[in-house]
XYZ file of C-alpha atoms in Angstrom:
372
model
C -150.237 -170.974 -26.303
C -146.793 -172.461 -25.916
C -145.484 -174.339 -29.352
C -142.815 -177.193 -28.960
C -139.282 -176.603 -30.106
C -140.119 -179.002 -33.109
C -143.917 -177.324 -33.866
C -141.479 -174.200 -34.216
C -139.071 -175.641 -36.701
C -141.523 -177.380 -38.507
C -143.071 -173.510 -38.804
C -140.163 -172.323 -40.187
C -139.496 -174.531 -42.355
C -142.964 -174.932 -44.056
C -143.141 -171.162 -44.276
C -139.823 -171.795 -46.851
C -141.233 -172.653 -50.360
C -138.600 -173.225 -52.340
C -135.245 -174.488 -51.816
C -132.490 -172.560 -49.585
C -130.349 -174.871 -50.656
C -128.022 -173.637 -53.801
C -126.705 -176.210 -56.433
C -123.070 -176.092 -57.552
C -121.816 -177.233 -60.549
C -118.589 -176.796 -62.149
C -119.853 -174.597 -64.311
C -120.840 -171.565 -60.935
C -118.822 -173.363 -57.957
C -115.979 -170.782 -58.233
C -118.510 -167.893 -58.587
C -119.700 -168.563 -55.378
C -116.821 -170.908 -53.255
C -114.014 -168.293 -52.485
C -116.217 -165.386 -52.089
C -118.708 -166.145 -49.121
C -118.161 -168.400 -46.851
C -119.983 -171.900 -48.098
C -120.718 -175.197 -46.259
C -120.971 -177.882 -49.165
C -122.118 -181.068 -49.190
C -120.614 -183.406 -51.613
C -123.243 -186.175 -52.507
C -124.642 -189.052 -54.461
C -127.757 -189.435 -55.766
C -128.265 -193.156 -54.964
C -126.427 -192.662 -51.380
C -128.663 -193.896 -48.727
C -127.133 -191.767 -45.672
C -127.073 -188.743 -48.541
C -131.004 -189.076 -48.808
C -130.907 -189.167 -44.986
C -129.203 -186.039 -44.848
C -131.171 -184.426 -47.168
C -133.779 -182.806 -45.375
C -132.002 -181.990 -42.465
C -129.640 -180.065 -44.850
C -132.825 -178.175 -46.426
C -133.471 -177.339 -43.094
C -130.189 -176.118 -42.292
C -130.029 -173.420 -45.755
C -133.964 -172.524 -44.312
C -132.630 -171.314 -40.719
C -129.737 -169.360 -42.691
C -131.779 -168.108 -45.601
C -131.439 -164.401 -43.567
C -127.961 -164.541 -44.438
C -126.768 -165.525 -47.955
C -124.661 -162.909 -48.361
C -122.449 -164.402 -44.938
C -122.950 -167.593 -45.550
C -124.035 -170.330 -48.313
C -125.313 -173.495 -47.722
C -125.173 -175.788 -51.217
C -124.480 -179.337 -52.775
C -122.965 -180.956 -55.376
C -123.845 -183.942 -57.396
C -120.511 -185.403 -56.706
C -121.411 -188.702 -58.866
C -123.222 -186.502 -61.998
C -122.409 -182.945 -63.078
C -120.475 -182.254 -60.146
C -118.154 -185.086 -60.327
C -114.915 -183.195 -61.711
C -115.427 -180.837 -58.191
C -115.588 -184.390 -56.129
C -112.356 -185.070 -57.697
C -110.402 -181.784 -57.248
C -111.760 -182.281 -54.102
C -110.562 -185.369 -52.881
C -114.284 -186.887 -52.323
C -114.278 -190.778 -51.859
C -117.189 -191.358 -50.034
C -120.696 -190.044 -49.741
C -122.235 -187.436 -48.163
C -118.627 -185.586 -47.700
C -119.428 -182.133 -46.089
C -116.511 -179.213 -46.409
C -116.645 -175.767 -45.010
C -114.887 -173.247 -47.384
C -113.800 -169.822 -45.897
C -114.529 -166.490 -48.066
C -110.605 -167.434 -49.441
C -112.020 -170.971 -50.406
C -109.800 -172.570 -47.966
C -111.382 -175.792 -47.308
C -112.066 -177.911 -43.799
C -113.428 -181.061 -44.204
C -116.456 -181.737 -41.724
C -116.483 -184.630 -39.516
C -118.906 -183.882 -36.136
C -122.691 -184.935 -36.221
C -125.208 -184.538 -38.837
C -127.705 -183.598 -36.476
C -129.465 -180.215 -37.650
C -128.499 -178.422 -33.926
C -125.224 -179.658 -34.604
C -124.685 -178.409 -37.641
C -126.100 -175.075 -36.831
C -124.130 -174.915 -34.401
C -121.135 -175.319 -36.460
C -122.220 -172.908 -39.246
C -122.105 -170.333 -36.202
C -119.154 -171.228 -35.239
C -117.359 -170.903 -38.196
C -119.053 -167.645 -39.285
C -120.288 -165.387 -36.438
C -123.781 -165.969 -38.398
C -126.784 -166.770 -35.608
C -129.339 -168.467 -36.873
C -133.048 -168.326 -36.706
C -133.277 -171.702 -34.985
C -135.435 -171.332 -32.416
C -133.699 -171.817 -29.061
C -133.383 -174.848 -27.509
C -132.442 -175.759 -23.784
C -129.361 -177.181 -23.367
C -128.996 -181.060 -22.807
C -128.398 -182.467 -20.010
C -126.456 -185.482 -21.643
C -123.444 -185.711 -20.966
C -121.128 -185.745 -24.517
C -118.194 -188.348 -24.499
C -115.186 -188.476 -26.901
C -111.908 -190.126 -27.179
C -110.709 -187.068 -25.710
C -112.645 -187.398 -21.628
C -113.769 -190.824 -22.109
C -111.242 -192.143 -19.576
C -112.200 -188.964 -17.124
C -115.967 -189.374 -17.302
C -117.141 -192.687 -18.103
C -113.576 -194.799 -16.293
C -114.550 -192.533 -13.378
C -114.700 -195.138 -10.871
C -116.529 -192.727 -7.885
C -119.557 -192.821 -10.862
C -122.016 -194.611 -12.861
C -122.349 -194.058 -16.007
C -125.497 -195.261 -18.814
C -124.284 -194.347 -22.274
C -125.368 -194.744 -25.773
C -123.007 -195.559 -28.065
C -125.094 -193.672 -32.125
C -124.168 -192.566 -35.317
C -125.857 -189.174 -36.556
C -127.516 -191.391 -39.581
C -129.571 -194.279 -37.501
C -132.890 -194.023 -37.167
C -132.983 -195.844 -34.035
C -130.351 -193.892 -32.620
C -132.756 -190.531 -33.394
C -135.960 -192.544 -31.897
C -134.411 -193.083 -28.455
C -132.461 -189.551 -28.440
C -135.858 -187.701 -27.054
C -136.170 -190.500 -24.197
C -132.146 -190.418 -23.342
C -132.541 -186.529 -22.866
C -135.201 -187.043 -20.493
C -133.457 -189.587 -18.939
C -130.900 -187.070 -18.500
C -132.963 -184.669 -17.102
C -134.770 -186.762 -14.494
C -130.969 -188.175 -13.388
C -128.972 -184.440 -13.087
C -129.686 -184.217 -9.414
C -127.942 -187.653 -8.849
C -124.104 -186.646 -8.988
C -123.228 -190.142 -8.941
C -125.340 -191.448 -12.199
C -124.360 -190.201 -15.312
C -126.412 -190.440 -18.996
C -123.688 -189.832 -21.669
C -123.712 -190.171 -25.308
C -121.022 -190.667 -27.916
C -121.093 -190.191 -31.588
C -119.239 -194.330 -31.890
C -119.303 -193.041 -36.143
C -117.588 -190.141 -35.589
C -113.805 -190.835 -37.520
C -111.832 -190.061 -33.823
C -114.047 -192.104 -31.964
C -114.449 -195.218 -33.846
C -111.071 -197.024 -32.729
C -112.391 -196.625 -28.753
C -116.164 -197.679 -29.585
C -114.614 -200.803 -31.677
C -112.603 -201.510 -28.474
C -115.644 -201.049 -26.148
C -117.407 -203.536 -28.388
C -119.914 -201.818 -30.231
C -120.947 -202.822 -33.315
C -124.516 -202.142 -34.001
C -126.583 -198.718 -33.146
C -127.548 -197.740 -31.187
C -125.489 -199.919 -28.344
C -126.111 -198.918 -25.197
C -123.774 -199.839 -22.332
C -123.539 -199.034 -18.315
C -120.248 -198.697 -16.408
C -120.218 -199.165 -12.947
C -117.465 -198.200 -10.396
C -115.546 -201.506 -11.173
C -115.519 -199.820 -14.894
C -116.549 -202.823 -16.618
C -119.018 -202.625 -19.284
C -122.389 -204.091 -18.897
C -124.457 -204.346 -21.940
C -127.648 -203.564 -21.560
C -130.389 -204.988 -24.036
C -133.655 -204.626 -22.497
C -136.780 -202.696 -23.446
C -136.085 -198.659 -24.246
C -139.108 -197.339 -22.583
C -138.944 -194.382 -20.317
C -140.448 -196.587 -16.908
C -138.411 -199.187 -18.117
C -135.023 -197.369 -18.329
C -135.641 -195.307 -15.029
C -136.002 -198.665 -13.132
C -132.894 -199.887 -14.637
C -130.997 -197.058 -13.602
C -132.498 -197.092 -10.420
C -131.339 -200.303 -9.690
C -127.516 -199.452 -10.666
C -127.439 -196.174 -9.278
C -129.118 -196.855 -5.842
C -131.509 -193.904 -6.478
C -135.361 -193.649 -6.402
C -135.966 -191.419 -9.339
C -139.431 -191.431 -10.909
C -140.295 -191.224 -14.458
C -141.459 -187.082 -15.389
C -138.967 -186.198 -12.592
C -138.549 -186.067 -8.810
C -138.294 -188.571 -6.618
C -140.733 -192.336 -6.887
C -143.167 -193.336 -3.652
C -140.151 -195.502 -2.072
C -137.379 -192.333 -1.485
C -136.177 -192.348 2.350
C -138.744 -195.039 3.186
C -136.276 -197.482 6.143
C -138.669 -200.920 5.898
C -137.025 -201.610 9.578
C -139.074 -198.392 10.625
C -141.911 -198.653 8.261
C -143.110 -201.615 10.120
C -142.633 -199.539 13.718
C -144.758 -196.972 11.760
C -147.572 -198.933 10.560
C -147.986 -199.959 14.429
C -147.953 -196.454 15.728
C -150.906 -194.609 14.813
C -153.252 -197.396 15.919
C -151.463 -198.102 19.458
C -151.876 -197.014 23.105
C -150.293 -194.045 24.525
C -148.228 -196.141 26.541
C -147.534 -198.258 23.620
C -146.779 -195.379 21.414
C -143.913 -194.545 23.332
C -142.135 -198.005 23.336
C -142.345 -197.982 19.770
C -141.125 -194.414 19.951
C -137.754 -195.839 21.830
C -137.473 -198.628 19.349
C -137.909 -196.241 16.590
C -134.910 -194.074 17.952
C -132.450 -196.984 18.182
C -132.694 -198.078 14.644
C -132.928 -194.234 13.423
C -129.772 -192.868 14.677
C -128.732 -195.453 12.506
C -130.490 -194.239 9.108
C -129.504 -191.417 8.462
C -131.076 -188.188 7.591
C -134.743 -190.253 7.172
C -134.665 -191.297 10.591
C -134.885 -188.433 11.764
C -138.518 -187.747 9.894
C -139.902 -191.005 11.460
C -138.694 -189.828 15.003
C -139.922 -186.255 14.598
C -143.490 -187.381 13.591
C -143.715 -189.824 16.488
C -142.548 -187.115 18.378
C -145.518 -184.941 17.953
C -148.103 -187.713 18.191
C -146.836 -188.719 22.043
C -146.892 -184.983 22.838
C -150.041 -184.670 22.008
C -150.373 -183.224 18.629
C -153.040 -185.251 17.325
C -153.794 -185.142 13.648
C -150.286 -184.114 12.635
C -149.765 -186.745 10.571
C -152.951 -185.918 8.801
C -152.324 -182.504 8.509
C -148.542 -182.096 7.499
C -149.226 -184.918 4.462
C -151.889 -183.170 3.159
C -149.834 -179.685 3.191
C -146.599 -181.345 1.891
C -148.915 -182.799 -0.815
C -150.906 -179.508 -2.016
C -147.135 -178.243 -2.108
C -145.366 -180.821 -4.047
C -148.401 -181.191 -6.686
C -147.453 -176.880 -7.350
C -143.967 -178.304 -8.575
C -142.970 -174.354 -8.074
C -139.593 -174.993 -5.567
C -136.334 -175.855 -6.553
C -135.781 -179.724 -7.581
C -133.679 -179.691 -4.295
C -136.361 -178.718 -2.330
C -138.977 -180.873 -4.122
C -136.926 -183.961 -2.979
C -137.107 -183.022 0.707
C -140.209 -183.127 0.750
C -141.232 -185.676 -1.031
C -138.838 -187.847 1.142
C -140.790 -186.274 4.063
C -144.232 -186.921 1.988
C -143.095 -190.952 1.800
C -141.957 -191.173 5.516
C -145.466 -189.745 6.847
C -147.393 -192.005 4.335
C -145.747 -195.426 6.006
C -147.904 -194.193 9.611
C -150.896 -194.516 7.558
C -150.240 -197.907 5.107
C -152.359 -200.925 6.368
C -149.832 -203.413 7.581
C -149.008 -206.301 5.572
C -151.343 -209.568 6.184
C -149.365 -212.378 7.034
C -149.693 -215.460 4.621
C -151.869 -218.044 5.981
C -148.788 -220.889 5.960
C -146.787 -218.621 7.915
C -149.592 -217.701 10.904
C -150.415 -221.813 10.912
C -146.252 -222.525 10.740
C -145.939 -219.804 13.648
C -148.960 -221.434 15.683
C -147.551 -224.996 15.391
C -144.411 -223.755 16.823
C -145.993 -222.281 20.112
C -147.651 -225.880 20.355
């Protein structure tokens, strides 16, 4: 049986019974700080973003508990016993985090406070690997002050971003949504989901000018590259059609493409006719069918190729090759690519079997009254 990424953390870190985590005072700081390599946090016990921090930074010493001797992760009551070490080291505000190398030379941390984040940046500065369980990489694309103007002023995209701070708990609620989001968007190269740590000290001058003030603020850029706030309801369904909408796309929430992809309402309504009609009809509608396709594009061409068939005599085709594409596309074992072929191809072949639309009764009576 297959556990999540987070049943697997949560496994590690309830198989940890006491704390990974060591305590510095003044009294054993220079025992340990200039002798291994130590990431320290710096807090206050009354610090609400401190108490935030706290269990992610339990869970951080749990995934590195295999290597204490490489690497230490610890604390210090910056505002109690610790204080005189918050003052040597220049600590103002709370949580401060510092990496000290084996020398003791310090670098003061200032990327997320997210727990893959931090691991990451434990390995970094160490060579250490931790025993987080691996993760796939997201899809979302990161933004900084650094390619802001290259990816999100890009005026041949779109792009949806969320502007968060490593602390907010809304921020953390929509991050599992915005990562599918992500996912279900990479094959359009056109629509980018981005992200941007707005707290993050280099950052914060560009998200003040880009208006944010509140997390998490979520904002669209379109090819004019003007900002468009967007305020409406974070739900999955709800997202995808926003995006949808902006983008031009027809993705579908879980993936792949929705019911409407490659469906050309000008042929729809020549392929609701079809099935039903004449031979001799069939192939009027087949020559009215042409002239709009070789105007649609790549679609088009499925409409004309079914008719095709059907007026050279391969009856049930339509039948058949929806019911194959559909025992195929339900497998989900091709390439995403591939998957949106055919489910463009699934769409076309379901518009020759949709019931045409009734007409409203004031339009048949309106219609009537005009041939009087």
């Amino acid at each position: 049986m297959r556990l999540s990424f987070s049943l697997l953390v949560g496994a590690l870190i309830a198989g940890v019974s006491a704390s990974n985590v060591q305590e510095l005072t003044p009294d054993n700081f220079d025992s340990v700080v200039g002798h291994v390599p130590a990431f320290v946090e710096f807090f206050a016990p009354w610090c609400g973003h401190c108490k935030n921090l706290a269990p992610v930074w339990e869970q951080l010493a749990n995934v590195f508990e295999h290597a204490k001797d490489k690497v230490v992760i610890a604390k210090v009551d910056a505002d109690g016993v610790g204080r005189p070490l918050g003052e040597r080291y220049g600590v103002t505000g709370f949580p401060t985090l510092k990496y000290f190398d084996a020398k003791g030379v310090e670098t003061k941390y200032e990327e997320g406070r997210d727990l893959e984040t931090l691991v990451a940046y434990v390995t970094k500065m160490t060579g250490v690997k931790s025993k987080l369980p691996t993760k796939p990489p997201s899809l979302v694309k990161k933004v900084d002050v650094s390619n802001f103007n290259d990816v999100v002023l890009d005026s041949a995209k779109n792009v949806f971003i969320t502007y968060t701070a490593p602390w907010c708990g809304h921020c953390k609620n929509l991050k599992p949504t915005w990562e599918k989001l992500a996912q279900w968007f990479e094959p359009e190269s056109n629509c980018i989901v981005a992200n941007m740590n707005a707290d993050d000290e280099r950052n914060k001058p560009l998200a003040q000018k880009e208006g944010v003030n509140s997390y998490p603020t979520i904002k669209f850029y379109g090819s004019d590259n003007q900002a468009e706030d967007y305020s409406g309801p974070r739900g999955e369904a709800d997202l995808v059609k926003f995006l949808n909408s902006k983008c031009g796309t027809f993705r579908a929430v879980g993936g792949g493409l929705n019911s409407k992809a490659g469906r050309v309402p000008e042929l729809d309504a020549i392929a609701t006719q079809f099935v039903a009609a004449s031979k001799d009809v069939r192939k009027k509608l087949l020559d009215e069918a042409s002239a709009i396709a070789s105007k649609a594009g790549a679609a088009g061409k499925h409409y004309i190729r079914a008719m095709e068939k059907v007026v050279t005599g391969t009856e049930g085709y339509i039948e058949k090759e929806a019911k194959r594409l559909g025992s195929i596309l339900a497998k989900k074992n091709l390439s995403e690519k591939k998957l949106d072929e055919l489910k463009v191809k699934a769409n076309i072949l379901k518009s020759f079997t949709d019931k045409p639309k009734e007409k409203k009764e004031d339009e048949s009576v309106g219609r009537e009254k005009a041939e009087l």
